[in-house]
Tab-separated table of C-alpha atoms and ligand atoms in Angstrom:
chain	number	residue	atom	x	y	z
A	82	UNK	CA	0.175	-41.381	4.190
A	83	UNK	CA	-3.549	-41.040	3.421
A	84	UNK	CA	-5.739	-43.566	5.169
A	85	UNK	CA	-8.763	-43.759	2.833
A	86	UNK	CA	-12.230	-44.770	3.515
A	87	UNK	CA	-14.217	-45.444	0.361
A	88	UNK	CA	-18.015	-44.925	0.386
A	89	UNK	CA	-19.612	-46.018	-2.948
A	90	UNK	CA	-22.977	-47.555	-3.478
A	91	UNK	CA	-22.321	-49.213	-6.860
A	92	UNK	CA	-20.501	-52.475	-6.059
A	93	UNK	CA	-18.685	-52.608	-9.351
A	94	UNK	CA	-17.461	-48.974	-9.112
A	95	UNK	CA	-16.346	-49.736	-5.450
A	96	UNK	CA	-14.285	-52.691	-6.829
A	97	UNK	CA	-12.715	-50.481	-9.468
A	98	UNK	CA	-11.935	-47.559	-7.059
A	99	UNK	CA	-10.599	-50.083	-4.416
A	100	UNK	CA	-7.984	-51.224	-6.978
A	101	UNK	CA	-7.009	-47.689	-7.843
A	102	UNK	CA	-6.608	-46.577	-4.115
A	103	UNK	CA	-4.564	-49.767	-3.352
A	104	UNK	CA	-2.365	-49.240	-6.352
A	105	UNK	CA	-1.516	-45.577	-5.582
A	106	UNK	CA	1.577	-44.686	-3.589
A	107	UNK	CA	0.867	-42.765	-0.444
A	108	UNK	CA	-2.667	-44.102	-0.174
A	109	UNK	CA	-3.834	-46.937	2.112
A	110	UNK	CA	-7.361	-48.227	1.908
A	111	UNK	CA	-8.420	-48.760	5.456
A	112	UNK	CA	-12.192	-49.217	4.936
A	113	UNK	CA	-14.778	-49.388	2.288
A	114	UNK	CA	-18.526	-49.531	2.384
A	115	UNK	CA	-21.429	-49.688	0.033
A	116	UNK	CA	-23.742	-48.311	2.621
A	117	UNK	CA	-23.550	-44.780	4.175
A	118	UNK	CA	-24.968	-45.897	7.547
A	119	UNK	CA	-22.336	-48.682	7.824
A	120	UNK	CA	-19.555	-46.246	6.998
A	121	UNK	CA	-20.894	-43.772	9.751
A	122	UNK	CA	-21.515	-46.556	12.296
A	123	UNK	CA	-18.502	-48.797	11.808
A	124	UNK	CA	-15.723	-46.933	10.055
A	125	UNK	CA	-14.381	-44.924	13.053
A	126	UNK	CA	-12.158	-47.698	14.400
A	127	UNK	CA	-10.133	-47.517	11.125
A	128	UNK	CA	-9.475	-43.896	11.843
A	129	UNK	CA	-9.472	-42.670	8.202
A	130	UNK	CA	-8.072	-39.260	7.369
A	131	UNK	CA	-9.444	-39.142	3.841
A	132	UNK	CA	-13.030	-40.057	2.991
A	133	UNK	CA	-13.956	-40.537	-0.640
A	134	UNK	CA	-17.684	-40.102	-0.676
A	135	UNK	CA	-20.096	-40.928	-3.503
A	136	UNK	CA	-22.605	-38.117	-3.702
A	137	UNK	CA	-24.363	-39.106	-6.868
A	138	UNK	CA	-28.081	-38.977	-6.308
A	139	UNK	CA	-27.865	-38.164	-2.599
A	140	UNK	CA	-28.450	-35.075	-0.574
A	141	UNK	CA	-24.915	-34.291	-0.599
A	142	UNK	CA	-25.048	-31.347	1.874
A	143	UNK	CA	-26.758	-33.467	4.607
A	144	UNK	CA	-24.490	-36.322	3.896
A	145	UNK	CA	-21.252	-34.280	4.291
A	146	UNK	CA	-22.609	-32.861	7.494
A	147	UNK	CA	-23.203	-36.383	8.868
A	148	UNK	CA	-19.668	-37.429	7.931
A	149	UNK	CA	-18.043	-34.314	9.385
A	150	UNK	CA	-19.751	-35.014	12.616
A	151	UNK	CA	-18.462	-38.607	12.846
A	152	UNK	CA	-15.098	-37.868	11.270
A	153	UNK	CA	-14.143	-34.304	12.308
A	154	UNK	CA	-10.476	-34.784	11.538
A	155	UNK	CA	-10.817	-36.378	8.047
A	156	UNK	CA	-10.895	-34.551	4.771
A	157	UNK	CA	-13.795	-35.356	2.522
A	158	UNK	CA	-13.487	-35.655	-1.209
A	159	UNK	CA	-16.757	-36.099	-2.840
A	160	UNK	CA	-17.230	-38.303	-5.945
A	161	UNK	CA	-19.671	-38.035	-8.804
A	162	UNK	CA	-20.024	-38.908	-12.548
A	163	UNK	CA	-20.026	-35.329	-13.845
A	164	UNK	CA	-18.666	-32.114	-12.700
A	165	UNK	CA	-21.399	-29.569	-11.926
A	166	UNK	CA	-20.305	-26.100	-10.901
A	167	UNK	CA	-23.462	-25.596	-8.608
A	168	UNK	CA	-22.887	-28.911	-6.764
A	169	UNK	CA	-19.185	-28.183	-6.399
A	170	UNK	CA	-19.782	-24.969	-4.605
A	171	UNK	CA	-22.496	-26.433	-2.375
A	172	UNK	CA	-20.277	-29.344	-1.270
A	173	UNK	CA	-17.420	-27.098	-0.526
A	174	UNK	CA	-19.722	-24.784	1.511
A	175	UNK	CA	-20.908	-27.857	3.275
A	176	UNK	CA	-17.345	-28.595	4.374
A	177	UNK	CA	-16.027	-31.059	1.818
A	178	UNK	CA	-12.522	-30.291	0.335
A	179	UNK	CA	-13.353	-30.956	-3.209
A	180	UNK	CA	-14.845	-33.038	-5.927
A	181	UNK	CA	-13.414	-35.728	-8.076
A	182	UNK	CA	-15.057	-37.385	-11.063
A	183	UNK	CA	-15.316	-41.206	-10.889
A	184	UNK	CA	-13.863	-43.552	-11.975
A	185	UNK	CA	-10.393	-41.918	-11.538
A	186	UNK	CA	-6.839	-43.026	-11.987
A	187	UNK	CA	-4.170	-42.998	-9.266
A	188	UNK	CA	-2.578	-39.993	-10.922
A	189	UNK	CA	-5.875	-38.099	-10.775
A	190	UNK	CA	-6.437	-39.091	-7.087
A	191	UNK	CA	-3.068	-37.851	-6.256
A	192	UNK	CA	-3.688	-34.549	-8.215
A	193	UNK	CA	-6.990	-34.115	-6.428
A	194	UNK	CA	-5.550	-34.514	-3.109
A	195	UNK	CA	-2.689	-32.160	-3.880
A	196	UNK	CA	-5.110	-29.631	-5.331
A	197	UNK	CA	-7.847	-29.670	-2.786
A	198	UNK	CA	-6.071	-30.438	0.345
A	199	UNK	CA	-3.220	-28.143	-0.076
A	200	UNK	CA	-4.610	-25.329	-2.180
A	201	UNK	CA	-7.459	-23.186	-1.689
A	202	UNK	CA	-11.148	-24.063	-2.225
A	203	UNK	CA	-13.730	-22.368	-4.319
A	204	UNK	CA	-15.331	-20.704	-1.215
A	205	UNK	CA	-12.203	-18.602	-0.933
A	206	UNK	CA	-11.341	-17.601	-4.456
A	207	UNK	CA	-10.933	-13.857	-5.261
A	208	UNK	CA	-11.804	-13.540	-8.904
A	209	UNK	CA	-10.122	-10.368	-10.220
A	210	UNK	CA	-11.097	-9.252	-13.748
A	211	UNK	CA	-9.112	-6.621	-15.662
A	212	UNK	CA	-11.259	-4.642	-17.971
A	213	UNK	CA	-10.004	-1.901	-20.205
A	214	UNK	CA	-12.265	0.603	-21.990
A	215	UNK	CA	-9.837	0.357	-24.974
A	216	UNK	CA	-6.744	-1.323	-26.152
A	217	UNK	CA	-3.217	-0.735	-24.809
A	218	UNK	CA	-4.121	0.016	-21.118
A	219	UNK	CA	-1.016	-1.624	-19.497
A	220	UNK	CA	-3.365	-4.344	-18.032
A	221	UNK	CA	-1.257	-7.397	-19.131
A	222	UNK	CA	1.791	-5.826	-17.559
A	223	UNK	CA	-0.226	-5.067	-14.463
A	224	UNK	CA	-1.767	-8.690	-14.181
A	225	UNK	CA	1.561	-10.373	-14.633
A	226	UNK	CA	3.269	-8.339	-12.062
A	227	UNK	CA	0.382	-8.355	-9.662
A	228	UNK	CA	0.075	-12.103	-9.859
A	229	UNK	CA	3.756	-12.426	-8.947
A	230	UNK	CA	3.380	-10.050	-5.991
A	231	UNK	CA	0.234	-11.882	-4.648
A	232	UNK	CA	2.069	-15.210	-4.766
A	233	UNK	CA	5.132	-13.883	-3.144
A	234	UNK	CA	3.263	-12.238	-0.253
A	235	UNK	CA	0.651	-14.855	0.407
A	236	UNK	CA	2.288	-18.147	-0.678
A	237	UNK	CA	-1.061	-19.107	-2.011
A	238	UNK	CA	-1.985	-20.304	-5.387
A	239	UNK	CA	-2.442	-17.654	-8.064
A	240	UNK	CA	-4.012	-18.363	-11.468
A	241	UNK	CA	-4.142	-16.245	-14.654
A	242	UNK	CA	-6.489	-16.720	-17.422
A	243	UNK	CA	-5.567	-14.877	-20.625
A	244	UNK	CA	-8.962	-14.434	-22.215
A	245	UNK	CA	-7.906	-11.506	-24.353
A	246	UNK	CA	-8.748	-13.818	-27.114
A	247	UNK	CA	-7.415	-11.786	-30.027
A	248	UNK	CA	-4.427	-10.030	-28.706
A	249	UNK	CA	-3.593	-12.473	-25.856
A	250	UNK	CA	0.021	-11.967	-24.988
A	251	UNK	CA	0.435	-13.403	-21.517
A	252	UNK	CA	2.560	-16.187	-23.017
A	253	UNK	CA	4.876	-13.683	-24.535
A	254	UNK	CA	5.180	-11.901	-21.306
A	255	UNK	CA	6.105	-15.092	-19.383
A	256	UNK	CA	8.135	-16.412	-22.352
A	257	UNK	CA	5.965	-19.542	-22.649
A	258	UNK	CA	5.372	-21.941	-25.579
A	259	UNK	CA	2.117	-23.333	-24.178
A	260	UNK	CA	1.114	-26.801	-25.245
A	261	UNK	CA	-2.421	-26.192	-24.202
A	262	UNK	CA	-4.374	-22.991	-24.210
A	263	UNK	CA	-7.779	-21.540	-23.468
A	264	UNK	CA	-8.809	-23.011	-26.914
A	265	UNK	CA	-7.922	-26.675	-25.764
A	266	UNK	CA	-9.505	-26.017	-22.352
A	267	UNK	CA	-12.747	-24.861	-23.897
A	268	UNK	CA	-12.706	-27.752	-26.376
A	269	UNK	CA	-12.391	-30.233	-23.600
A	270	UNK	CA	-14.180	-28.549	-20.731
A	271	UNK	CA	-17.293	-30.645	-20.908
A	272	UNK	CA	-15.243	-33.673	-19.868
A	273	UNK	CA	-12.995	-31.862	-17.238
A	274	UNK	CA	-13.236	-31.080	-13.553
A	275	UNK	CA	-10.997	-28.704	-11.719
A	276	UNK	CA	-8.461	-31.456	-11.153
A	277	UNK	CA	-8.273	-32.359	-14.805
A	278	UNK	CA	-8.296	-28.620	-15.958
A	279	UNK	CA	-5.289	-27.866	-13.814
A	280	UNK	CA	-2.653	-29.227	-16.273
A	281	UNK	CA	-3.964	-26.909	-18.946
A	282	UNK	CA	-2.358	-24.016	-16.890
A	283	UNK	CA	1.377	-23.595	-17.357
A	284	UNK	CA	3.333	-23.019	-14.265
A	285	UNK	CA	5.502	-19.778	-14.568
A	286	UNK	CA	6.969	-19.531	-11.059
A	287	UNK	CA	6.316	-20.868	-7.633
A	288	UNK	CA	2.548	-20.661	-7.014
A	289	UNK	CA	1.689	-18.833	-10.267
A	290	UNK	CA	0.291	-20.578	-13.371
A	291	UNK	CA	-1.296	-19.261	-16.537
A	292	UNK	CA	-3.922	-20.458	-18.880
A	293	UNK	CA	-2.530	-18.905	-22.057
A	294	UNK	CA	-4.567	-17.223	-24.740
A	295	UNK	CA	-4.849	-18.378	-28.390
A	296	UNK	CA	-1.832	-18.527	-30.495
A	297	UNK	CA	-3.925	-17.861	-33.722
A	298	UNK	CA	-6.522	-15.175	-33.682
A	299	UNK	CA	-8.884	-17.068	-35.912
A	300	UNK	CA	-9.327	-19.598	-33.179
A	301	UNK	CA	-11.328	-17.237	-30.939
A	302	UNK	CA	-14.550	-18.626	-32.233
A	303	UNK	CA	-13.606	-21.962	-30.597
A	304	UNK	CA	-14.184	-20.505	-27.176
A	305	UNK	CA	-17.844	-20.175	-26.591
A	306	UNK	CA	-19.169	-18.092	-23.696
A	307	UNK	CA	-20.706	-20.969	-21.868
A	308	UNK	CA	-17.459	-22.865	-21.980
A	309	UNK	CA	-15.505	-19.879	-20.928
A	310	UNK	CA	-17.707	-19.506	-17.958
A	311	UNK	CA	-17.278	-23.179	-16.969
A	312	UNK	CA	-13.496	-22.673	-17.207
A	313	UNK	CA	-13.768	-19.721	-14.840
A	314	UNK	CA	-15.913	-21.519	-12.311
A	315	UNK	CA	-13.826	-24.578	-12.264
A	316	UNK	CA	-10.583	-22.430	-11.907
A	317	UNK	CA	-12.124	-20.934	-8.861
A	318	UNK	CA	-11.654	-24.263	-7.127
A	319	UNK	CA	-7.942	-24.186	-7.989
A	320	UNK	CA	-6.658	-20.798	-6.893
A	321	UNK	CA	-6.916	-18.413	-4.004
A	322	UNK	CA	-6.534	-15.578	-6.505
A	323	UNK	CA	-7.727	-15.850	-10.068
A	324	UNK	CA	-6.725	-12.880	-12.405
A	325	UNK	CA	-8.435	-12.642	-15.761
A	326	UNK	CA	-7.279	-10.646	-18.711
A	327	UNK	CA	-10.170	-9.891	-21.129
A	328	UNK	CA	-10.326	-8.212	-24.387
A	329	UNK	CA	-10.636	-4.473	-24.468
A	330	UNK	CA	-14.178	-2.916	-24.488
A	331	UNK	CA	-17.573	-4.378	-23.783
A	332	UNK	CA	-18.027	-7.706	-25.455
A	333	UNK	CA	-19.549	-10.974	-24.509
A	334	UNK	CA	-16.169	-12.269	-23.044
A	335	UNK	CA	-15.390	-9.216	-20.954
A	336	UNK	CA	-18.958	-9.087	-19.752
A	337	UNK	CA	-19.136	-12.909	-18.876
A	338	UNK	CA	-15.876	-12.588	-16.957
A	339	UNK	CA	-17.000	-9.382	-15.093
A	340	UNK	CA	-20.149	-10.992	-14.153
A	341	UNK	CA	-18.233	-13.785	-12.328
A	342	UNK	CA	-15.718	-11.512	-10.745
A	343	UNK	CA	-15.515	-10.541	-7.077
A	344	UNK	CA	-13.706	-7.389	-8.232
A	345	UNK	CA	-13.578	-5.839	-11.641
A	346	UNK	CA	-10.573	-3.488	-12.190
A	347	UNK	CA	-11.132	-0.850	-14.872
A	348	UNK	CA	-7.652	-0.215	-16.252
A	349	UNK	CA	-6.694	2.804	-18.476
A	350	UNK	CA	-3.395	4.111	-19.491
A	351	UNK	CA	-2.582	7.837	-19.486
A	352	UNK	CA	-1.998	8.652	-23.015
A	353	UNK	CA	-4.117	11.408	-24.674
A	354	UNK	CA	-6.645	13.369	-22.863
A	355	UNK	CA	-9.497	10.885	-23.369
A	356	UNK	CA	-8.789	8.310	-20.734
A	357	UNK	CA	-10.918	9.957	-18.116
A	358	UNK	CA	-13.918	9.956	-20.558
A	359	UNK	CA	-13.357	6.369	-21.433
A	360	UNK	CA	-13.203	5.443	-17.814
A	361	UNK	CA	-16.356	7.458	-17.109
A	362	UNK	CA	-18.268	5.587	-19.755
A	363	UNK	CA	-17.112	2.191	-18.508
A	364	UNK	CA	-18.159	3.032	-14.989
A	365	UNK	CA	-21.615	4.086	-16.182
A	366	UNK	CA	-22.094	0.706	-17.689
A	367	UNK	CA	-21.161	-1.119	-14.530
A	368	UNK	CA	-23.447	1.110	-12.503
A	369	UNK	CA	-26.266	-1.324	-13.061
A	370	UNK	CA	-24.609	-3.678	-10.421
A	371	UNK	CA	-26.089	-3.122	-7.169
A	372	UNK	CA	-22.783	-3.508	-5.443
A	373	UNK	CA	-20.880	-1.713	-8.154
A	374	UNK	CA	-19.010	0.685	-5.753
A	375	UNK	CA	-17.557	-2.252	-3.883
A	376	UNK	CA	-16.901	-4.322	-6.891
A	377	UNK	CA	-15.646	-1.921	-9.474
A	378	UNK	CA	-12.279	-0.245	-9.043
A	379	UNK	CA	-10.420	2.205	-11.206
A	380	UNK	CA	-6.725	1.901	-11.948
A	381	UNK	CA	-4.659	4.309	-14.166
A	382	UNK	CA	-1.340	3.081	-15.541
A	383	UNK	CA	1.628	5.277	-16.767
A	384	UNK	CA	0.766	8.085	-14.374
A	385	UNK	CA	3.345	10.958	-14.179
A	386	UNK	CA	4.245	11.951	-11.520
A	387	UNK	CA	3.018	8.844	-9.639
A	388	UNK	CA	2.088	10.295	-6.243
A	389	UNK	CA	-0.981	10.853	-4.161
A	390	UNK	CA	-1.724	14.309	-5.682
A	391	UNK	CA	-2.135	12.848	-9.120
A	392	UNK	CA	-4.185	10.084	-7.696
A	393	UNK	CA	-6.608	12.615	-6.114
A	394	UNK	CA	-6.597	14.687	-9.163
A	395	UNK	CA	-7.505	11.738	-11.194
A	396	UNK	CA	-10.340	10.775	-8.826
A	397	UNK	CA	-11.683	14.245	-8.778
A	398	UNK	CA	-11.759	14.420	-12.574
A	399	UNK	CA	-13.341	11.026	-12.645
A	400	UNK	CA	-15.813	11.588	-9.889
A	401	UNK	CA	-14.973	8.072	-8.477
A	402	UNK	CA	-12.158	6.732	-6.172
A	403	UNK	CA	-9.031	5.628	-7.911
A	404	UNK	CA	-7.755	2.389	-6.254
A	405	UNK	CA	-4.204	2.298	-7.774
A	406	UNK	CA	-2.000	4.223	-10.000
A	407	UNK	CA	1.006	2.623	-11.802
A	408	UNK	CA	3.959	4.770	-12.800
A	409	UNK	CA	5.311	5.404	-16.238
A	410	UNK	CA	8.250	2.969	-16.379
A	411	UNK	CA	8.682	2.061	-19.918
A	412	UNK	CA	12.364	0.914	-19.665
A	413	UNK	CA	11.694	-1.436	-16.696
A	414	UNK	CA	8.592	-2.855	-18.286
A	415	UNK	CA	10.251	-3.513	-21.605
A	416	UNK	CA	13.612	-4.758	-20.073
A	417	UNK	CA	11.690	-7.134	-18.035
A	418	UNK	CA	9.641	-8.411	-20.869
A	419	UNK	CA	12.817	-8.885	-22.899
A	420	UNK	CA	14.329	-11.106	-20.158
A	421	UNK	CA	11.042	-13.085	-19.812
A	422	UNK	CA	10.977	-11.880	-16.169
A	423	UNK	CA	8.592	-9.733	-14.204
A	424	UNK	CA	9.426	-6.152	-13.352
A	425	UNK	CA	8.697	-6.624	-9.768
A	426	UNK	CA	11.346	-9.466	-9.578
A	427	UNK	CA	13.973	-7.402	-11.293
A	428	UNK	CA	13.711	-4.254	-9.300
A	429	UNK	CA	11.793	-4.832	-6.125
A	430	UNK	CA	12.460	-1.375	-5.044
A	431	UNK	CA	11.315	0.291	-8.291
A	432	UNK	CA	8.199	2.591	-8.168
A	433	UNK	CA	6.276	0.147	-10.359
A	434	UNK	CA	7.032	-2.739	-8.045
A	435	UNK	CA	5.989	-0.631	-5.097
A	436	UNK	CA	2.576	0.414	-6.685
A	437	UNK	CA	1.830	-3.113	-7.574
A	438	UNK	CA	2.792	-4.229	-4.066
A	439	UNK	CA	0.454	-1.697	-2.522
A	440	UNK	CA	-2.361	-2.977	-4.752
A	441	UNK	CA	-1.576	-6.612	-3.698
A	442	UNK	CA	-1.788	-5.554	0.010
A	443	UNK	CA	-5.186	-4.080	-0.530
A	444	UNK	CA	-6.291	-7.193	-2.334
A	445	UNK	CA	-5.078	-9.486	0.457
A	446	UNK	CA	-6.550	-7.126	3.170
A	447	UNK	CA	-3.119	-6.082	4.420
A	448	UNK	CA	-3.822	-2.626	3.144
A	449	UNK	CA	-6.174	-0.702	5.340
A	450	UNK	CA	-8.003	1.552	2.913
A	451	UNK	CA	-10.296	-0.823	1.351
A	452	UNK	CA	-12.096	-3.755	2.933
A	453	UNK	CA	-12.308	-6.761	0.531
A	454	UNK	CA	-14.930	-9.376	0.904
A	455	UNK	CA	-14.437	-12.920	-0.023
A	456	UNK	CA	-17.064	-13.977	-2.470
B	673	ADP	N1	3.486	1.321	-16.352
B	673	ADP	C1	3.798	1.438	-17.723
B	673	ADP	N2	4.551	2.471	-18.027
B	673	ADP	C2	5.112	2.606	-19.386
B	673	ADP	N3	4.767	1.651	-20.332
B	673	ADP	C3	3.906	0.613	-20.017
B	673	ADP	C4	3.458	0.533	-18.744
B	673	ADP	N4	2.721	-0.619	-18.626
B	673	ADP	C5	2.681	-1.108	-19.891
B	673	ADP	N5	3.418	-0.348	-20.650
B	673	ADP	C6	3.686	-0.642	-22.169
B	673	ADP	O1	2.481	-0.369	-22.881
B	673	ADP	C7	2.212	-1.437	-23.880
B	673	ADP	C8	0.988	-2.104	-23.592
B	673	ADP	O2	1.026	-2.746	-22.304
B	673	ADP	P1	0.236	-4.070	-21.991
B	673	ADP	O3	0.461	-4.438	-20.661
B	673	ADP	O4	0.515	-5.029	-23.007
B	673	ADP	O5	-1.254	-3.372	-22.139
B	673	ADP	P2	-2.587	-4.153	-22.709
B	673	ADP	O6	-2.611	-5.482	-22.151
B	673	ADP	O7	-3.695	-3.291	-22.074
B	673	ADP	O8	-2.542	-4.117	-24.198
B	673	ADP	C9	3.455	-2.363	-23.819
B	673	ADP	O9	4.362	-1.842	-24.774
B	673	ADP	C10	4.067	-2.021	-22.443
B	673	ADP	O10	5.462	-2.276	-22.417
B	674	MG	MG1	-2.805	-7.254	-23.160
């Protein structure tokens, strides 16, 4: 049961929100104030464990600090009239659990609490972008399996955004018939907050959900880069790990996603002899990033034989470390896809599952070779 304290300057809004809180199961309104100083001075006797705090036109960082001092055990959910990525990250850094747009419904309040109090916060989201120098790299297969492995190992929330706008096939992979895709998310994003964006993601298994790509290639024009960027930054509030599938090659979408990434994986499938050249060219372009050696990682898929010699050999040819290699396992991959299941779930002992597991360990810091920073 949440013991709610409402702090809202506008009297009419306070009335409205009072009704919502009182009408929502699992929430009890224990105190409400129009004035911040009253809330700080008089509210403690009511022992609230959830504070809904109006931060519109106020110095939210200082305000949150004051409330945390007086109510160290309460969770603070900030309220405002419009979602702004900047202020959302500031308030989370200041110690609030999240942000909700007011006025809200009981369902939205419940969702906000579920989302922010149980799930991760923006401060702790690893944004992993999978970039391929050219098409058919094995990245969709990798992302789907890696998401599964991350969720299984960490029990944390994992999100996938399929932004490979022309050839998006994550929905095929997970056997989904999505009602909402990135196109609807982009259409609505101006009016959304993380909480209201969440339902656009389709759950595919415990702790994994997917924002699917477009069903029709000609809809790609509907997703502007600005809106795509908003979708990413809102999604960062929802997941501990956010995996983004982008179109092959350098294009506005893949660049925008990479810019927001904590790590960009360059994924290339062993095929002809050109994959090393393609990878080299991609690395050159990312070299402009100051921290590119920490932030850009190379992965080869369909590697045969899939052992440490091959990995070293690829790294030597590339002149850059190779973070992971994924074995050639066509039959497992296509069997799994036919069943609408992930390869890692079907054959957890398979070499493919083991490679993906190792990568997941490195990402979560359980592996020891690479240190990952939380952005
Ligand atoms: N490790 C692998 N070994 C063999 N075949 C693979 C592997 N990963 C993917 N494939 C196959 O390669 C094709 C492209 O894979 P996909 O994951 O869709 O790549 P992309 O998203 O880069 O187009 C698919 O037919 C898939 O079954
Ligand atoms: Mg793909």
